Tab-separated table of C-alpha atoms (C1' of nucleotides) in Angstrom:
chain	number	residue	atom	x	y	z
A	223	MET	CA	0.171	-0.156	-0.514
A	224	TYR	CA	1.601	2.593	-1.352
A	225	THR	CA	2.452	5.722	1.815
A	226	TYR	CA	1.140	8.927	1.381
A	227	GLN	CA	4.692	10.617	0.075
A	228	GLU	CA	4.288	7.455	-2.808
A	229	MET	CA	1.486	9.738	-3.193
A	230	LEU	CA	2.654	12.410	-4.022
A	231	SER	CA	5.697	11.736	-6.090
A	232	VAL	CA	2.531	9.932	-8.405
A	233	LEU	CA	0.717	12.909	-9.068
A	234	ASN	CA	3.788	15.128	-9.678
A	235	SER	CA	6.096	12.667	-11.702
A	236	GLY	CA	2.837	13.089	-14.158
A	237	GLY	CA	2.977	16.664	-13.828
A	238	TYR	CA	-0.519	16.541	-12.215
A	239	ARG	CA	-1.172	19.785	-10.135
A	240	LEU	CA	-0.889	19.277	-6.324
A	241	THR	CA	-3.803	21.176	-5.586
A	242	ASP	CA	-4.746	21.402	-1.031
A	243	GLN	CA	-8.379	19.502	-2.623
A	244	ARG	CA	-5.666	16.634	-4.496
A	245	LEU	CA	-3.949	16.285	-1.757
A	246	SER	CA	-6.525	16.507	1.187
A	247	LEU	CA	-7.903	13.741	-0.562
A	248	LEU	CA	-4.306	11.832	-0.188
A	249	ARG	CA	-4.357	12.154	3.319
A	250	VAL	CA	-8.326	10.560	3.016
A	251	LEU	CA	-6.318	8.092	1.417
A	252	GLU	CA	-4.232	7.274	3.825
A	253	THR	CA	-6.907	6.613	6.571
A	254	PHE	CA	-8.406	4.363	5.253
A	255	GLY	CA	-7.101	0.055	6.401
A	256	GLY	CA	-8.969	-2.314	3.796
A	257	SER	CA	-11.460	-1.069	1.274
A	258	PHE	CA	-13.596	1.671	0.150
A	259	SER	CA	-16.988	2.637	-2.280
A	260	ALA	CA	-17.004	5.673	-3.425
A	261	LEU	CA	-19.004	6.594	-0.616
A	262	ASP	CA	-17.148	6.077	1.647
A	263	PHE	CA	-14.128	7.840	0.530
A	264	GLU	CA	-16.799	10.813	-0.555
A	265	LYS	CA	-17.958	10.609	2.943
A	266	LYS	CA	-14.664	10.512	5.454
A	267	ALA	CA	-13.332	13.566	2.296
A	268	SER	CA	-15.995	15.811	2.808
A	269	GLU	CA	-15.793	15.128	6.194
A	270	MET	CA	-12.063	15.451	6.745
A	271	GLU	CA	-12.649	18.956	3.802
A	272	PRO	CA	-16.329	20.080	3.127
A	273	SER	CA	-15.417	21.810	0.740
A	274	ILE	CA	-14.876	19.653	-1.546
A	275	GLY	CA	-16.842	18.899	-4.392
A	276	ARG	CA	-18.611	15.914	-5.718
A	277	ALA	CA	-17.047	17.513	-9.203
A	278	THR	CA	-13.472	17.252	-7.727
A	279	LEU	CA	-14.085	14.125	-6.172
A	280	PHE	CA	-15.072	11.849	-8.614
A	281	ARG	CA	-12.377	12.779	-11.390
A	282	ALA	CA	-9.894	13.118	-8.824
A	283	ILE	CA	-10.396	8.492	-8.255
A	284	ASP	CA	-10.732	7.926	-12.260
A	285	LEU	CA	-7.203	10.330	-12.091
A	286	PHE	CA	-5.904	8.473	-9.206
A	287	LEU	CA	-7.245	4.983	-10.507
A	288	GLU	CA	-5.289	5.555	-14.031
A	289	ARG	CA	-2.033	6.422	-11.581
A	290	GLY	CA	-2.698	2.503	-10.127
A	291	ILE	CA	-2.841	4.799	-6.590
A	292	LEU	CA	-6.275	3.141	-6.329
A	293	GLU	CA	-7.243	-0.365	-7.685
A	294	LYS	CA	-10.388	-1.078	-8.099
A	295	ILE	CA	-11.586	-4.135	-7.225
A	296	HIS	CA	-14.969	-6.113	-8.017
A	297	ARG	CA	-16.725	-7.396	-4.716
A	298	GLN	CA	-19.175	-11.237	-5.849
A	299	SER	CA	-21.545	-9.566	-4.847
A	300	GLY	CA	-21.024	-7.182	-7.886
A	301	ASP	CA	-20.287	-3.045	-5.526
A	302	ASP	CA	-16.897	-1.962	-6.596
A	303	VAL	CA	-14.559	-0.974	-3.833
A	304	TYR	CA	-11.202	0.876	-4.393
A	305	ILE	CA	-8.161	-0.333	-2.429
A	306	VAL	CA	-4.973	2.061	-2.064
A	307	GLY	CA	-2.907	1.037	-4.445
A	308	SER	CA	0.985	-0.594	-4.079
A	309	LYS	CA	3.611	-1.723	-6.739
A	310	GLY	CA	3.622	-4.266	-9.221
A	311	HIS	CA	1.748	-7.246	-11.564
A	312	HIS	CA	-0.214	-8.350	-8.078
A	313	HIS	CA	-3.996	-10.347	-6.906
A	314	HIS	CA	-6.420	-9.948	-4.281
A	315	ILE	CA	-8.143	-11.990	-2.058
A	316	ILE	CA	-10.911	-10.239	0.154
A	317	CYS	CA	-12.434	-11.822	3.343
A	318	ARG	CA	-16.211	-11.522	2.269
A	319	VAL	CA	-17.354	-10.793	5.783
A	320	CYS	CA	-14.883	-8.322	7.639
A	321	GLY	CA	-13.997	-6.833	4.221
A	322	GLU	CA	-10.086	-6.638	4.089
A	323	ILE	CA	-8.334	-7.047	1.117
A	324	ARG	CA	-4.401	-8.855	0.958
A	325	ASP	CA	-1.832	-8.633	-2.045
A	326	ILE	CA	-0.771	-11.959	-3.172
A	327	ASP	CA	2.239	-10.668	-5.088
A	328	ALA	CA	4.242	-12.581	-7.313
A	329	CYS	CA	1.315	-13.799	-9.072
A	330	PRO	CA	0.977	-18.018	-8.274
A	331	PHE	CA	-0.414	-18.202	-11.683
A	332	GLU	CA	1.262	-16.470	-15.050
A	333	ARG	CA	2.818	-21.079	-15.818
A	334	GLU	CA	-0.737	-22.119	-16.313
A	335	LEU	CA	-2.098	-18.765	-17.536
A	336	GLU	CA	0.655	-17.873	-20.488
A	337	GLU	CA	-0.405	-21.907	-21.821
A	338	VAL	CA	-4.142	-21.431	-21.268
A	339	ILE	CA	-3.336	-17.716	-23.467
A	340	ARG	CA	-0.787	-19.422	-26.169
A	341	LYS	CA	-3.743	-22.751	-27.211
A	342	GLU	CA	-6.216	-19.959	-27.517
A	343	GLY	CA	-4.115	-17.730	-30.037
A	344	PHE	CA	-5.132	-14.475	-27.945
A	345	SER	CA	-2.013	-11.371	-27.186
A	346	SER	CA	-1.364	-8.489	-25.024
A	347	THR	CA	-3.396	-10.328	-22.553
A	348	ILE	CA	-4.269	-8.888	-18.726
A	349	HIS	CA	-5.819	-10.529	-16.481
A	350	ARG	CA	-7.764	-10.518	-13.323
A	351	ILE	CA	-7.438	-12.872	-10.496
A	352	GLU	CA	-10.280	-12.531	-7.305
A	353	ILE	CA	-10.588	-14.548	-4.209
A	354	GLU	CA	-12.846	-14.046	-1.928
A	355	GLY	CA	-13.355	-16.208	0.849
A	356	ILE	CA	-13.672	-15.715	5.247
A	357	CYS	CA	-10.059	-14.775	6.921
A	358	GLU	CA	-8.726	-16.303	9.685
A	359	SER	CA	-9.907	-14.186	11.508
A	360	CYS	CA	-13.645	-14.759	10.317
A	361	GLN	CA	-13.441	-18.381	11.024
A	362	ILE	CA	-12.500	-17.846	14.486
A	363	ARG	CA	-15.205	-15.086	15.921
A	364	GLY	CA	-17.893	-17.925	14.215
A	365	THR	CA	-19.382	-15.686	11.414
A	366	GLU	CA	-19.261	-17.987	8.374
A	367	GLY	CA	-22.321	-19.578	9.567
A	368	ASN	CA	-24.318	-16.203	8.334
A	369	TYR	CA	-22.966	-16.264	4.781
A	370	GLY	CA	-24.241	-18.941	2.816
A	371	PRO	CA	-22.103	-20.752	0.064
A	372	ILE	CA	-21.620	-18.878	-2.850
A	373	ALA	CA	-21.562	-20.541	-6.366
B	165	MET	CA	-23.481	-22.846	-23.687
B	166	TYR	CA	-26.953	-23.087	-22.824
B	167	THR	CA	-29.188	-24.558	-25.092
B	168	TYR	CA	-33.164	-23.583	-25.165
B	169	GLN	CA	-33.831	-26.484	-23.797
B	170	GLU	CA	-31.874	-27.018	-21.148
B	171	MET	CA	-32.321	-23.332	-19.944
B	172	LEU	CA	-35.751	-23.860	-20.308
B	173	SER	CA	-35.500	-27.304	-17.953
B	174	VAL	CA	-33.604	-24.916	-15.677
B	175	LEU	CA	-36.080	-22.449	-14.827
B	176	ASN	CA	-39.035	-25.643	-14.214
B	177	SER	CA	-37.546	-27.254	-12.206
B	178	GLY	CA	-36.434	-24.394	-10.342
B	179	GLY	CA	-40.347	-24.146	-9.443
B	180	TYR	CA	-40.451	-20.987	-11.502
B	181	ARG	CA	-43.998	-20.456	-13.355
B	182	LEU	CA	-43.782	-20.604	-17.307
B	183	THR	CA	-45.147	-16.494	-18.431
B	184	ASP	CA	-45.007	-15.812	-21.855
B	185	GLN	CA	-42.071	-13.350	-21.206
B	186	ARG	CA	-40.148	-15.318	-19.643
B	187	LEU	CA	-40.021	-17.789	-22.897
B	188	SER	CA	-39.713	-15.404	-24.755
B	189	LEU	CA	-36.916	-13.928	-23.038
B	190	LEU	CA	-35.028	-17.548	-23.342
B	191	ARG	CA	-35.944	-17.223	-26.818
B	192	VAL	CA	-34.159	-13.834	-26.908
B	193	LEU	CA	-31.143	-15.089	-25.600
B	194	GLU	CA	-30.586	-18.234	-27.820
B	195	THR	CA	-29.873	-15.779	-30.553
B	196	PHE	CA	-27.153	-13.926	-28.714
B	197	GLY	CA	-23.567	-15.659	-30.017
B	198	GLY	CA	-20.815	-13.805	-28.115
B	199	SER	CA	-21.737	-11.108	-25.483
B	200	PHE	CA	-24.402	-8.266	-24.374
B	201	SER	CA	-25.393	-5.484	-21.472
B	202	ALA	CA	-28.789	-5.280	-20.345
B	203	LEU	CA	-29.609	-3.025	-22.757
B	204	ASP	CA	-28.801	-5.651	-25.201
B	205	PHE	CA	-31.505	-7.195	-24.005
B	206	GLU	CA	-33.137	-5.221	-23.375
B	207	LYS	CA	-33.354	-4.012	-26.996
B	208	LYS	CA	-33.602	-7.430	-28.427
B	209	ALA	CA	-36.367	-8.798	-26.191
B	210	SER	CA	-38.444	-5.537	-27.121
B	211	GLU	CA	-39.101	-6.640	-30.849
B	212	MET	CA	-38.805	-9.465	-30.309
B	213	GLU	CA	-42.551	-9.229	-27.737
B	214	PRO	CA	-42.695	-6.091	-27.071
B	215	SER	CA	-44.770	-6.206	-24.993
B	216	ILE	CA	-41.557	-6.921	-22.347
B	217	GLY	CA	-41.737	-4.279	-19.520
B	218	ARG	CA	-37.821	-2.948	-18.396
B	219	ALA	CA	-38.155	-4.240	-14.900
B	220	THR	CA	-40.151	-7.720	-15.936
B	221	LEU	CA	-36.267	-8.112	-18.127
B	222	PHE	CA	-34.968	-6.981	-15.020
B	223	ARG	CA	-36.296	-8.680	-12.674
B	224	ALA	CA	-35.736	-12.254	-15.687
B	225	ILE	CA	-31.672	-11.614	-15.554
B	226	ASP	CA	-31.721	-11.584	-11.455
B	227	LEU	CA	-33.088	-14.397	-11.803
B	228	PHE	CA	-31.342	-16.106	-15.019
B	229	LEU	CA	-28.229	-15.228	-13.213
B	230	GLU	CA	-29.312	-17.049	-9.253
B	231	ARG	CA	-29.840	-19.883	-11.592
B	232	GLY	CA	-26.737	-19.546	-14.148
B	233	ILE	CA	-28.775	-19.484	-17.071
B	234	LEU	CA	-26.926	-16.297	-17.667
B	235	GLU	CA	-23.285	-15.278	-16.242
B	236	LYS	CA	-22.635	-11.675	-15.774
B	237	ILE	CA	-19.170	-10.808	-16.355
B	238	HIS	CA	-17.398	-7.549	-15.658
B	239	ARG	CA	-14.841	-5.884	-18.354
B	240	GLN	CA	-11.159	-4.327	-18.146
B	241	SER	CA	-13.315	-0.958	-19.496
B	242	GLY	CA	-16.315	-1.655	-16.198
B	243	ASP	CA	-18.164	-2.555	-18.262
B	244	ASP	CA	-20.808	-5.698	-16.928
B	245	VAL	CA	-22.328	-7.903	-19.807
B	246	TYR	CA	-23.884	-11.465	-20.440
B	247	ILE	CA	-23.666	-14.314	-21.516
B	248	VAL	CA	-25.400	-17.136	-21.982
B	249	GLY	CA	-24.062	-20.065	-19.107
B	250	SER	CA	-22.490	-23.089	-19.359
B	251	LYS	CA	-21.785	-26.044	-16.913
B	252	GLY	CA	-19.697	-26.698	-14.243
B	253	HIS	CA	-16.905	-24.491	-12.835
B	254	HIS	CA	-15.114	-21.957	-15.884
B	255	HIS	CA	-13.082	-19.330	-16.885
B	256	HIS	CA	-13.744	-16.431	-19.384
B	257	ILE	CA	-11.321	-15.585	-22.075
B	258	ILE	CA	-12.268	-11.801	-23.742
B	259	CYS	CA	-11.330	-11.246	-26.952
B	260	ARG	CA	-11.170	-6.693	-25.839
B	261	VAL	CA	-11.925	-5.714	-29.696
B	262	CYS	CA	-14.668	-9.091	-31.100
B	263	GLY	CA	-15.688	-9.192	-27.599
B	264	GLU	CA	-16.106	-12.619	-28.521
B	265	ILE	CA	-15.622	-14.851	-25.209
B	266	ARG	CA	-14.652	-18.318	-25.140
B	267	ASP	CA	-15.619	-20.551	-21.631
B	268	ILE	CA	-12.223	-22.016	-20.474
B	269	ASP	CA	-13.620	-25.301	-19.074
B	270	ALA	CA	-11.414	-27.793	-16.352
B	271	CYS	CA	-10.006	-24.519	-14.436
B	272	PRO	CA	-6.476	-24.784	-14.957
B	273	PHE	CA	-5.112	-23.075	-11.489
B	274	GLU	CA	-6.869	-25.360	-8.509
B	275	ARG	CA	-3.147	-25.952	-7.392
B	276	GLU	CA	-2.285	-22.643	-7.348
B	277	LEU	CA	-5.258	-21.751	-5.981
B	278	GLU	CA	-4.759	-24.071	-3.760
B	279	GLU	CA	-2.498	-23.376	-2.376
B	280	VAL	CA	-2.697	-19.764	-2.252
B	281	ILE	CA	-5.806	-20.416	0.315
B	282	ARG	CA	-4.235	-22.400	2.018
B	283	LYS	CA	-1.029	-20.004	3.131
B	284	GLU	CA	-4.216	-17.171	4.185
B	285	GLY	CA	-5.590	-19.068	5.375
B	286	PHE	CA	-8.965	-18.677	4.081
B	287	SER	CA	-11.908	-21.031	4.420
B	288	SER	CA	-15.548	-20.962	1.748
B	289	THR	CA	-13.169	-19.606	-0.459
B	290	ILE	CA	-14.126	-18.469	-4.831
B	291	HIS	CA	-12.023	-17.182	-7.289
B	292	ARG	CA	-12.798	-15.053	-10.245
B	293	ILE	CA	-10.301	-15.552	-13.572
B	294	GLU	CA	-10.962	-13.181	-16.291
B	295	ILE	CA	-8.151	-13.168	-19.225
B	296	GLU	CA	-8.961	-10.277	-21.579
B	297	GLY	CA	-7.187	-10.401	-24.671
B	298	ILE	CA	-6.986	-9.713	-28.745
B	299	CYS	CA	-8.167	-12.890	-30.022
B	300	GLU	CA	-7.214	-14.952	-33.031
B	301	SER	CA	-9.061	-12.986	-35.633
B	302	CYS	CA	-9.091	-9.505	-34.569
B	303	GLN	CA	-4.977	-9.913	-34.903
B	304	ILE	CA	-4.989	-11.087	-37.910
B	305	ARG	CA	-7.616	-7.969	-38.966
B	306	GLY	CA	-4.605	-5.955	-37.598
B	307	THR	CA	-6.888	-4.170	-35.725
B	308	GLU	CA	-4.423	-4.309	-32.069
B	309	GLY	CA	-2.573	-1.079	-32.449
B	310	ASN	CA	-5.960	0.629	-32.280
B	311	TYR	CA	-5.924	-0.429	-28.400
B	312	GLY	CA	-3.831	0.853	-25.801
B	313	PRO	CA	-1.643	-1.589	-23.600
B	314	ILE	CA	-3.756	-2.215	-20.257
B	315	ALA	CA	-2.698	-1.735	-17.314
C	21	DA	C1'	-57.739	-19.554	-5.050
C	22	DT	C1'	-54.259	-18.804	-4.462
C	23	DT	C1'	-49.104	-16.967	-5.131
C	24	DT	C1'	-46.802	-15.400	-8.763
C	25	DT	C1'	-45.534	-12.025	-12.034
C	26	DT	C1'	-46.300	-8.391	-14.564
C	27	DG	C1'	-47.248	-3.625	-17.186
C	28	DC	C1'	-46.205	1.202	-16.227
C	29	DA	C1'	-43.935	5.323	-14.367
C	30	DA	C1'	-42.235	7.427	-10.854
C	31	DA	C1'	-38.377	7.388	-7.516
C	32	DC	C1'	-34.061	6.088	-6.679
C	33	DC	C1'	-28.450	6.707	-6.783
C	34	DT	C1'	-24.370	7.077	-8.197
C	35	DT	C1'	-21.825	9.354	-11.861
C	36	DT	C1'	-21.203	13.043	-15.397
C	37	DT	C1'	-21.797	16.866	-17.033
C	38	DG	C1'	-21.949	22.038	-18.374
C	39	DC	C1'	-19.753	26.177	-17.231
C	40	DA	C1'	-18.182	29.906	-15.116
C	41	DT	C1'	-14.832	30.658	-11.865
C	42	DG	C1'	-10.454	30.247	-8.854
C	43	DG	C1'	-5.850	28.835	-8.080
C	44	DA	C1'	-1.029	26.143	-10.239
C	45	DA	C1'	2.169	27.078	-13.129
D	64	DT	C1'	-0.801	34.319	-18.100
D	65	DT	C1'	-2.877	30.371	-19.385
D	66	DC	C1'	-4.219	26.739	-18.549
D	67	DC	C1'	-6.492	22.844	-15.883
D	68	DA	C1'	-8.837	22.334	-11.959
D	69	DT	C1'	-13.042	23.419	-9.521
D	70	DG	C1'	-16.906	23.458	-7.078
D	71	DC	C1'	-22.210	24.433	-8.601
D	72	DA	C1'	-26.580	22.262	-9.520
D	73	DA	C1'	-28.537	20.031	-13.151
D	74	DA	C1'	-28.585	15.680	-16.181
D	75	DA	C1'	-27.161	11.244	-17.077
D	76	DG	C1'	-28.370	6.503	-17.145
D	77	DG	C1'	-29.249	1.975	-15.121
D	78	DT	C1'	-32.186	0.059	-11.997
D	79	DT	C1'	-34.993	-1.092	-8.596
D	80	DT	C1'	-39.887	-0.222	-6.359
D	81	DG	C1'	-45.070	-0.311	-4.902
D	82	DC	C1'	-48.656	-1.847	-7.155
D	83	DA	C1'	-52.913	-3.101	-8.626
D	84	DA	C1'	-53.719	-6.169	-12.907
D	85	DA	C1'	-52.891	-10.564	-15.560
D	86	DA	C1'	-52.192	-15.000	-15.772
D	87	DA	C1'	-49.318	-19.966	-13.885
D	88	DT	C1'	-50.767	-22.966	-10.202
DNA sequence: ATTTTTGCAAACCTTTTGCATGGAA
DNA sequence: TTCCATGCAAAAGGTTTGCAAAAAT
């Protein structure tokens, strides 16, 4: 997960203007531990900096996604959530109870992916892999009974 | 990809009422070769059966998803599209030029997934894997220059 | 006869847009 | 001083809802 300084230098080196609003939004991002929705972000942002308009926030989200400061994750539920980005190619494992999202570094699927792609004759490929389940702490808390099996 | 008869029997065995609208919608699904948006579906449905209301269509989509008659695919672009379902656990490889979606049967990632899940201590997991690239025909057509690299 | 399903239209909710103002470089 | 970024408020866009009528079992 990028630090404030790293996020800042991504913006800076991209030639983007360092406005108060953008810097405030980076500060807001620092405070998120796990995943959050656009609305979570908006809410927290307007608590910390009430003057930030909705349009600015959504434009910042687009920019942050483009620059990798944010990553968007598509949940099984259909909701999109965001997390603060991190370096390099990686995937995520998500707890559907507490919402924790961990990075899986060093994609363990490269070999099999290459095989599939070769077989299908595709080029210029990207892949998305998301794993969703119940993390250890939530298993211990015994909450898994509240969640049915998922197709 | 399920045939009309298979889709019908899924509905039937689920105890759902076989209304004209639902049967018409299955007929519409038969006509799709590849992926389509909810709006594509609505458009085609109201051509083939003008009396079908929007709410009915969206309610049917939910039902079809639940029963596996449809599968929802989240594109890199952020759009959700649908395809007619097929049996068993599988993944998809999507051409970002022509939109073709092929099933990858027999998940080639089981071993590595198990390893990751064990290492992270997760239980009750599901996974989604989507591969997006350019299919052979579209490579030959030379259209890949129109599409920039994707993060 | 009972219960599900439908159609309509309005409501909803998140995201986007146009445009004049303000601020960074 | 130039162009990028912002805020506002309105519009957009896709999806969902409430309800009375219609249809399936």
